PDB file of C-alpha atoms in Angstrom:
ATOM      1  CA  UNK A 223       0.000   0.000   0.000  1.00  0.00           C
ATOM      2  CA  UNK A 224       1.187   3.497  -0.758  1.00  0.00           C
ATOM      3  CA  UNK A 225       2.477   5.119   2.417  1.00  0.00           C
ATOM      4  CA  UNK A 226       2.849   8.612   1.003  1.00  0.00           C
ATOM      5  CA  UNK A 227       0.317  10.095  -1.399  1.00  0.00           C
ATOM      6  CA  UNK A 228       0.866  13.263  -3.344  1.00  0.00           C
ATOM      7  CA  UNK A 229      -2.284  13.828  -5.379  1.00  0.00           C
ATOM      8  CA  UNK A 230      -1.083  16.789  -7.454  1.00  0.00           C
ATOM      9  CA  UNK A 231       1.170  15.644 -10.303  1.00  0.00           C
ATOM     10  CA  UNK A 232       1.639  19.247 -11.447  1.00  0.00           C
ATOM     11  CA  UNK A 233       0.960  22.712 -10.071  1.00  0.00           C
ATOM     12  CA  UNK A 234       1.284  26.241 -11.414  1.00  0.00           C
ATOM     13  CA  UNK A 235       1.752  29.350  -9.307  1.00  0.00           C
ATOM     14  CA  UNK A 236       2.489  32.941 -10.155  1.00  0.00           C
ATOM     15  CA  UNK A 237       5.618  34.574  -8.828  1.00  0.00           C
ATOM     16  CA  UNK A 238       5.184  36.142  -5.351  1.00  0.00           C
ATOM     17  CA  UNK A 239       2.050  34.071  -4.652  1.00  0.00           C
ATOM     18  CA  UNK A 240       1.819  31.322  -2.024  1.00  0.00           C
ATOM     19  CA  UNK A 241       1.280  27.682  -2.980  1.00  0.00           C
ATOM     20  CA  UNK A 242       0.335  24.558  -1.022  1.00  0.00           C
ATOM     21  CA  UNK A 243       1.578  21.125  -2.059  1.00  0.00           C
ATOM     22  CA  UNK A 244      -0.477  18.294  -0.615  1.00  0.00           C
ATOM     23  CA  UNK A 245       0.821  15.199   1.129  1.00  0.00           C
ATOM     24  CA  UNK A 246      -1.066  12.513   3.021  1.00  0.00           C
ATOM     25  CA  UNK A 247       0.545   9.584   4.755  1.00  0.00           C
ATOM     26  CA  UNK A 248      -0.355   6.219   6.171  1.00  0.00           C
ATOM     27  CA  UNK A 249       1.274   4.744   9.251  1.00  0.00           C
ATOM     28  CA  UNK A 250       0.364   2.900  12.405  1.00  0.00           C
ATOM     29  CA  UNK A 251       3.546   4.040  14.170  1.00  0.00           C
ATOM     30  CA  UNK A 252       3.238   6.629  16.922  1.00  0.00           C
ATOM     31  CA  UNK A 253       6.719   7.975  16.250  1.00  0.00           C
ATOM     32  CA  UNK A 254       7.613   9.086  12.749  1.00  0.00           C
ATOM     33  CA  UNK A 255       9.125  11.958  10.825  1.00  0.00           C
ATOM     34  CA  UNK A 256       7.840  13.751   7.754  1.00  0.00           C
ATOM     35  CA  UNK A 257      10.166  15.427   5.289  1.00  0.00           C
ATOM     36  CA  UNK A 258       9.980  17.520   2.156  1.00  0.00           C
ATOM     37  CA  UNK A 259      12.685  17.521  -0.490  1.00  0.00           C
ATOM     38  CA  UNK A 260      13.099  19.628  -3.608  1.00  0.00           C
ATOM     39  CA  UNK A 261      14.544  18.222  -6.818  1.00  0.00           C
ATOM     40  CA  UNK A 262      15.380  20.857  -9.445  1.00  0.00           C
ATOM     41  CA  UNK A 263      15.942  19.891 -13.057  1.00  0.00           C
ATOM     42  CA  UNK A 264      19.648  19.481 -12.299  1.00  0.00           C
ATOM     43  CA  UNK A 265      18.701  16.355 -10.330  1.00  0.00           C
ATOM     44  CA  UNK A 266      19.994  16.836  -6.804  1.00  0.00           C
ATOM     45  CA  UNK A 267      17.699  16.228  -3.806  1.00  0.00           C
ATOM     46  CA  UNK A 268      17.608  19.205  -1.476  1.00  0.00           C
ATOM     47  CA  UNK A 269      16.234  18.860   2.052  1.00  0.00           C
ATOM     48  CA  UNK A 270      13.704  21.574   2.864  1.00  0.00           C
ATOM     49  CA  UNK A 271      11.877  20.895   6.116  1.00  0.00           C
ATOM     50  CA  UNK A 272      10.856  18.196   8.567  1.00  0.00           C
ATOM     51  CA  UNK A 273       8.148  17.631  11.136  1.00  0.00           C
ATOM     52  CA  UNK A 274       8.262  15.108  13.938  1.00  0.00           C
ATOM     53  CA  UNK A 275       5.083  13.292  14.870  1.00  0.00           C
ATOM     54  CA  UNK A 276       5.300  14.577  18.437  1.00  0.00           C
ATOM     55  CA  UNK A 277       5.969  18.175  17.458  1.00  0.00           C
ATOM     56  CA  UNK A 278       3.035  20.312  18.507  1.00  0.00           C
ATOM     57  CA  UNK A 279       3.939  23.306  16.396  1.00  0.00           C
ATOM     58  CA  UNK A 280       4.100  23.366  12.621  1.00  0.00           C
ATOM     59  CA  UNK A 281       7.655  23.462  11.296  1.00  0.00           C
ATOM     60  CA  UNK A 282       8.893  26.537   9.454  1.00  0.00           C
ATOM     61  CA  UNK A 283      12.100  27.200   7.544  1.00  0.00           C
ATOM     62  CA  UNK A 284      12.258  30.577   5.884  1.00  0.00           C
ATOM     63  CA  UNK A 285       9.613  30.663   3.130  1.00  0.00           C
ATOM     64  CA  UNK A 286       8.699  27.015   3.746  1.00  0.00           C
ATOM     65  CA  UNK A 287       6.191  25.889   6.329  1.00  0.00           C
ATOM     66  CA  UNK A 288       4.621  22.531   6.968  1.00  0.00           C
ATOM     67  CA  UNK A 289       0.907  22.394   7.693  1.00  0.00           C
ATOM     68  CA  UNK A 290       0.782  19.295   9.900  1.00  0.00           C
ATOM     69  CA  UNK A 291      -2.644  17.851  10.671  1.00  0.00           C
ATOM     70  CA  UNK A 292      -1.986  14.644  12.565  1.00  0.00           C
ATOM     71  CA  UNK A 293      -5.584  13.459  12.862  1.00  0.00           C
ATOM     72  CA  UNK A 294      -6.037  13.809   9.112  1.00  0.00           C
ATOM     73  CA  UNK A 295      -2.553  12.352   8.468  1.00  0.00           C
ATOM     74  CA  UNK A 296      -1.589  15.222   6.242  1.00  0.00           C
ATOM     75  CA  UNK A 297       1.652  17.191   6.001  1.00  0.00           C
ATOM     76  CA  UNK A 298       1.213  19.852   3.361  1.00  0.00           C
ATOM     77  CA  UNK A 299       4.108  22.071   2.286  1.00  0.00           C
ATOM     78  CA  UNK A 300       3.371  25.766   1.993  1.00  0.00           C
ATOM     79  CA  UNK A 301       5.746  27.937  -0.003  1.00  0.00           C
ATOM     80  CA  UNK A 302       5.182  31.636   0.522  1.00  0.00           C
ATOM     81  CA  UNK A 303       6.184  34.378  -1.921  1.00  0.00           C
ATOM     82  CA  UNK A 304       7.075  31.947  -4.728  1.00  0.00           C
ATOM     83  CA  UNK A 305      10.178  32.631  -6.778  1.00  0.00           C
ATOM     84  CA  UNK A 306      11.115  31.447 -10.273  1.00  0.00           C
ATOM     85  CA  UNK A 307      13.840  29.309  -8.688  1.00  0.00           C
ATOM     86  CA  UNK A 308      11.176  27.346  -6.809  1.00  0.00           C
ATOM     87  CA  UNK A 309      10.237  25.571 -10.054  1.00  0.00           C
ATOM     88  CA  UNK A 310      11.132  21.932  -9.353  1.00  0.00           C
ATOM     89  CA  UNK A 311       9.784  18.538  -8.296  1.00  0.00           C
ATOM     90  CA  UNK A 312       8.802  18.354  -4.650  1.00  0.00           C
ATOM     91  CA  UNK A 313       8.776  15.084  -2.757  1.00  0.00           C
ATOM     92  CA  UNK A 314       7.116  14.306   0.545  1.00  0.00           C
ATOM     93  CA  UNK A 315       8.712  11.482   2.539  1.00  0.00           C
ATOM     94  CA  UNK A 316       8.137   9.653   5.801  1.00  0.00           C
ATOM     95  CA  UNK A 317      10.460   7.877   8.156  1.00  0.00           C
ATOM     96  CA  UNK A 318       8.896   5.394  10.587  1.00  0.00           C
ATOM     97  CA  UNK A 319      10.393   4.085  13.793  1.00  0.00           C
ATOM     98  CA  UNK A 320       9.446   0.501  13.038  1.00  0.00           C
ATOM     99  CA  UNK A 321      10.562   0.364   9.419  1.00  0.00           C
ATOM    100  CA  UNK A 322      14.323   0.625   9.590  1.00  0.00           C
ATOM    101  CA  UNK A 323      14.394   4.382   9.207  1.00  0.00           C
ATOM    102  CA  UNK A 324      14.518   4.411   5.421  1.00  0.00           C
ATOM    103  CA  UNK A 325      12.603   7.200   3.755  1.00  0.00           C
ATOM    104  CA  UNK A 326       9.369   6.315   1.959  1.00  0.00           C
ATOM    105  CA  UNK A 327       8.788   8.832  -0.813  1.00  0.00           C
ATOM    106  CA  UNK A 328       5.674   9.967  -2.597  1.00  0.00           C
ATOM    107  CA  UNK A 329       5.590  10.244  -6.376  1.00  0.00           C
ATOM    108  CA  UNK A 330       6.210  13.969  -6.252  1.00  0.00           C
ATOM    109  CA  UNK A 331       4.561  17.184  -7.427  1.00  0.00           C
ATOM    110  CA  UNK A 332       6.005  19.232 -10.258  1.00  0.00           C
ATOM    111  CA  UNK A 333       5.766  22.942  -9.461  1.00  0.00           C
ATOM    112  CA  UNK A 334       6.116  25.595 -12.130  1.00  0.00           C
ATOM    113  CA  UNK A 335       6.406  29.215 -11.048  1.00  0.00           C
ATOM    114  CA  UNK A 336       5.406  31.669 -13.764  1.00  0.00           C
ATOM    115  CA  UNK A 337       6.384  35.347 -14.033  1.00  0.00           C
TER     116      UNK A 337
ATOM    117  CA  UNK B  25      25.973  21.766  -1.230  1.00  0.00           C
ATOM    118  CA  UNK B  26      24.837  18.978   1.124  1.00  0.00           C
ATOM    119  CA  UNK B  27      28.358  17.823   1.963  1.00  0.00           C
ATOM    120  CA  UNK B  28      27.687  14.348   0.537  1.00  0.00           C
ATOM    121  CA  UNK B  29      29.825  13.514  -2.474  1.00  0.00           C
ATOM    122  CA  UNK B  30      29.177  10.891  -5.124  1.00  0.00           C
ATOM    123  CA  UNK B  31      31.326   9.731  -7.999  1.00  0.00           C
ATOM    124  CA  UNK B  32      31.061   9.399 -10.880  1.00  0.00           C
ATOM    125  CA  UNK B  33      28.352  11.868 -11.866  1.00  0.00           C
ATOM    126  CA  UNK B  34      27.510   9.968 -15.033  1.00  0.00           C
ATOM    127  CA  UNK B  35      28.170   6.383 -16.040  1.00  0.00           C
ATOM    128  CA  UNK B  36      27.379   4.769 -19.370  1.00  0.00           C
ATOM    129  CA  UNK B  37      27.910   1.045 -19.732  1.00  0.00           C
ATOM    130  CA  UNK B  38      26.620  -2.021 -21.535  1.00  0.00           C
ATOM    131  CA  UNK B  39      24.313  -4.805 -20.455  1.00  0.00           C
ATOM    132  CA  UNK B  40      26.035  -7.559 -18.530  1.00  0.00           C
ATOM    133  CA  UNK B  41      28.722  -5.271 -17.154  1.00  0.00           C
ATOM    134  CA  UNK B  42      29.567  -4.427 -13.545  1.00  0.00           C
ATOM    135  CA  UNK B  43      29.976  -0.925 -12.104  1.00  0.00           C
ATOM    136  CA  UNK B  44      30.860   0.599  -8.737  1.00  0.00           C
ATOM    137  CA  UNK B  45      29.329   3.800  -7.420  1.00  0.00           C
ATOM    138  CA  UNK B  46      31.096   5.639  -4.642  1.00  0.00           C
ATOM    139  CA  UNK B  47      29.770   7.849  -1.864  1.00  0.00           C
ATOM    140  CA  UNK B  48      31.413   9.912   0.870  1.00  0.00           C
ATOM    141  CA  UNK B  49      29.054  10.997   3.662  1.00  0.00           C
ATOM    142  CA  UNK B  50      28.998  14.375   5.356  1.00  0.00           C
ATOM    143  CA  UNK B  51      31.732  14.870   7.897  1.00  0.00           C
ATOM    144  CA  UNK B  52      30.665  13.246  11.157  1.00  0.00           C
ATOM    145  CA  UNK B  53      27.756  11.262   9.703  1.00  0.00           C
ATOM    146  CA  UNK B  54      27.854   7.553  10.512  1.00  0.00           C
ATOM    147  CA  UNK B  55      25.003   6.306   8.382  1.00  0.00           C
ATOM    148  CA  UNK B  56      24.799   5.934   4.620  1.00  0.00           C
ATOM    149  CA  UNK B  57      21.701   5.108   2.604  1.00  0.00           C
ATOM    150  CA  UNK B  58      21.410   4.183  -1.063  1.00  0.00           C
ATOM    151  CA  UNK B  59      18.325   5.021  -3.124  1.00  0.00           C
ATOM    152  CA  UNK B  60      17.386   4.382  -6.738  1.00  0.00           C
ATOM    153  CA  UNK B  61      15.242   6.830  -8.707  1.00  0.00           C
ATOM    154  CA  UNK B  62      13.675   5.610 -11.935  1.00  0.00           C
ATOM    155  CA  UNK B  63      10.765   6.904 -13.968  1.00  0.00           C
ATOM    156  CA  UNK B  64       8.577   3.855 -13.393  1.00  0.00           C
ATOM    157  CA  UNK B  65       9.465   3.030  -9.749  1.00  0.00           C
ATOM    158  CA  UNK B  66      10.067   6.496  -8.347  1.00  0.00           C
ATOM    159  CA  UNK B  67      12.473   6.814  -5.412  1.00  0.00           C
ATOM    160  CA  UNK B  68      13.181   3.490  -3.755  1.00  0.00           C
ATOM    161  CA  UNK B  69      15.318   2.674  -0.763  1.00  0.00           C
ATOM    162  CA  UNK B  70      17.987   0.068  -1.451  1.00  0.00           C
ATOM    163  CA  UNK B  71      20.165  -0.381   1.620  1.00  0.00           C
ATOM    164  CA  UNK B  72      21.498   1.338   4.750  1.00  0.00           C
ATOM    165  CA  UNK B  73      24.834   1.065   6.516  1.00  0.00           C
ATOM    166  CA  UNK B  74      25.670   2.379   9.950  1.00  0.00           C
ATOM    167  CA  UNK B  75      29.284   2.657  11.056  1.00  0.00           C
ATOM    168  CA  UNK B  76      30.363  -0.131   8.742  1.00  0.00           C
ATOM    169  CA  UNK B  77      27.506  -2.546   9.439  1.00  0.00           C
ATOM    170  CA  UNK B  78      24.484  -3.248   7.295  1.00  0.00           C
ATOM    171  CA  UNK B  79      21.424  -1.944   9.149  1.00  0.00           C
ATOM    172  CA  UNK B  80      18.468  -2.206   6.809  1.00  0.00           C
ATOM    173  CA  UNK B  81      17.659  -3.594   3.393  1.00  0.00           C
ATOM    174  CA  UNK B  82      14.999  -2.418   1.004  1.00  0.00           C
ATOM    175  CA  UNK B  83      14.224  -3.401  -2.560  1.00  0.00           C
ATOM    176  CA  UNK B  84      17.783  -4.257  -3.433  1.00  0.00           C
ATOM    177  CA  UNK B  85      18.330  -6.875  -6.136  1.00  0.00           C
ATOM    178  CA  UNK B  86      20.650  -9.806  -5.496  1.00  0.00           C
ATOM    179  CA  UNK B  87      22.841  -8.516  -8.344  1.00  0.00           C
ATOM    180  CA  UNK B  88      23.483  -5.404  -6.262  1.00  0.00           C
ATOM    181  CA  UNK B  89      25.667  -5.217  -3.177  1.00  0.00           C
ATOM    182  CA  UNK B  90      27.105  -2.495  -1.010  1.00  0.00           C
ATOM    183  CA  UNK B  91      29.600  -1.947   1.742  1.00  0.00           C
ATOM    184  CA  UNK B  92      30.762   0.789   4.065  1.00  0.00           C
ATOM    185  CA  UNK B  93      34.458   1.085   4.766  1.00  0.00           C
ATOM    186  CA  UNK B  94      36.277   2.067   7.997  1.00  0.00           C
ATOM    187  CA  UNK B  95      36.635   5.661   6.745  1.00  0.00           C
ATOM    188  CA  UNK B  96      32.799   5.584   6.359  1.00  0.00           C
ATOM    189  CA  UNK B  97      32.709   5.969   2.606  1.00  0.00           C
ATOM    190  CA  UNK B  98      30.412   3.531   0.862  1.00  0.00           C
ATOM    191  CA  UNK B  99      30.325   1.737  -2.459  1.00  0.00           C
ATOM    192  CA  UNK B 100      27.363   0.308  -4.318  1.00  0.00           C
ATOM    193  CA  UNK B 101      28.242  -2.483  -6.720  1.00  0.00           C
ATOM    194  CA  UNK B 102      25.867  -3.291  -9.561  1.00  0.00           C
ATOM    195  CA  UNK B 103      26.568  -6.408 -11.610  1.00  0.00           C
ATOM    196  CA  UNK B 104      25.075  -8.229 -14.615  1.00  0.00           C
ATOM    197  CA  UNK B 105      23.525  -4.926 -15.567  1.00  0.00           C
ATOM    198  CA  UNK B 106      20.223  -4.852 -17.421  1.00  0.00           C
ATOM    199  CA  UNK B 107      18.554  -2.047 -19.361  1.00  0.00           C
ATOM    200  CA  UNK B 108      16.093  -1.617 -16.501  1.00  0.00           C
ATOM    201  CA  UNK B 109      18.907  -0.722 -14.093  1.00  0.00           C
ATOM    202  CA  UNK B 110      19.278   2.638 -15.829  1.00  0.00           C
ATOM    203  CA  UNK B 111      18.409   5.164 -13.129  1.00  0.00           C
ATOM    204  CA  UNK B 112      19.670   7.916 -10.886  1.00  0.00           C
ATOM    205  CA  UNK B 113      21.361   6.434  -7.831  1.00  0.00           C
ATOM    206  CA  UNK B 114      21.500   8.564  -4.730  1.00  0.00           C
ATOM    207  CA  UNK B 115      23.533   8.217  -1.616  1.00  0.00           C
ATOM    208  CA  UNK B 116      22.325   9.977   1.522  1.00  0.00           C
ATOM    209  CA  UNK B 117      23.891  10.318   4.942  1.00  0.00           C
ATOM    210  CA  UNK B 118      22.639  11.078   8.414  1.00  0.00           C
ATOM    211  CA  UNK B 119      24.246  11.535  11.762  1.00  0.00           C
ATOM    212  CA  UNK B 120      22.714   8.886  13.931  1.00  0.00           C
ATOM    213  CA  UNK B 121      21.542   6.224  11.542  1.00  0.00           C
ATOM    214  CA  UNK B 122      18.060   6.060  12.892  1.00  0.00           C
ATOM    215  CA  UNK B 123      18.118   6.852  16.593  1.00  0.00           C
ATOM    216  CA  UNK B 124      15.365   9.324  15.871  1.00  0.00           C
ATOM    217  CA  UNK B 125      12.773   9.208  13.114  1.00  0.00           C
ATOM    218  CA  UNK B 126      13.573  12.844  12.441  1.00  0.00           C
ATOM    219  CA  UNK B 127      17.272  12.160  11.824  1.00  0.00           C
ATOM    220  CA  UNK B 128      17.526  14.097   8.562  1.00  0.00           C
ATOM    221  CA  UNK B 129      19.054  12.452   5.528  1.00  0.00           C
ATOM    222  CA  UNK B 130      21.135  14.674   3.272  1.00  0.00           C
ATOM    223  CA  UNK B 131      21.499  13.558  -0.310  1.00  0.00           C
ATOM    224  CA  UNK B 132      24.447  13.586  -2.630  1.00  0.00           C
ATOM    225  CA  UNK B 133      24.152  14.840  -6.217  1.00  0.00           C
ATOM    226  CA  UNK B 134      23.517  11.338  -7.541  1.00  0.00           C
ATOM    227  CA  UNK B 135      25.101   9.105 -10.160  1.00  0.00           C
ATOM    228  CA  UNK B 136      23.177   8.799 -13.398  1.00  0.00           C
ATOM    229  CA  UNK B 137      23.632   5.282 -14.741  1.00  0.00           C
ATOM    230  CA  UNK B 138      22.758   4.513 -18.340  1.00  0.00           C
ATOM    231  CA  UNK B 139      22.842   0.887 -19.457  1.00  0.00           C
ATOM    232  CA  UNK B 140      22.886   0.440 -23.236  1.00  0.00           C
TER     233      UNK B 140
END
């Protein structure tokens, strides 16, 4: 069964606008971590932000914030004030305590920021 | 720059051949993970090493093997290569190798393998 679901294959946003990339997850573990990575066209995987399952506050890192709704099992990435350089693939991933700590990735969302 | 290095950046080889991909983790990181990214399978975890010992195995084929050396660099060996092995292979490293589920993995730039 798919552990991480990203339902938006592609998204468009205008420069300077905010955008939300959706991610839902499936786990029976109480302790887990949720991560977002960015993959530009050059191919590298860039870590953006993480949220621990016990963290009560939503994580923020600069223009990135994670909208964590534990009961709904969602961990949406919000990018504020989009820039042209934000155009990339975005992957949501989960790390579970009982699964050897490997990252389970979603299929990704392709974000295109337009002028 | 994540601090994780991978060589080579690109590799082109023929079916049936064997190749070795190399990874150096970030300074101080004890754990190394290998992932494969292909168009049809997405990003898949292959194997994890922690301080020289194998810690976890994912969807790694028997034709593939890995090891982590005393200086903590790691090598992924792919043998009897098939066309379907063409993919981007990532190495990632983390500090604690799993003591916390939020132990962040930092990825190298990847090795793009093309099997002709």
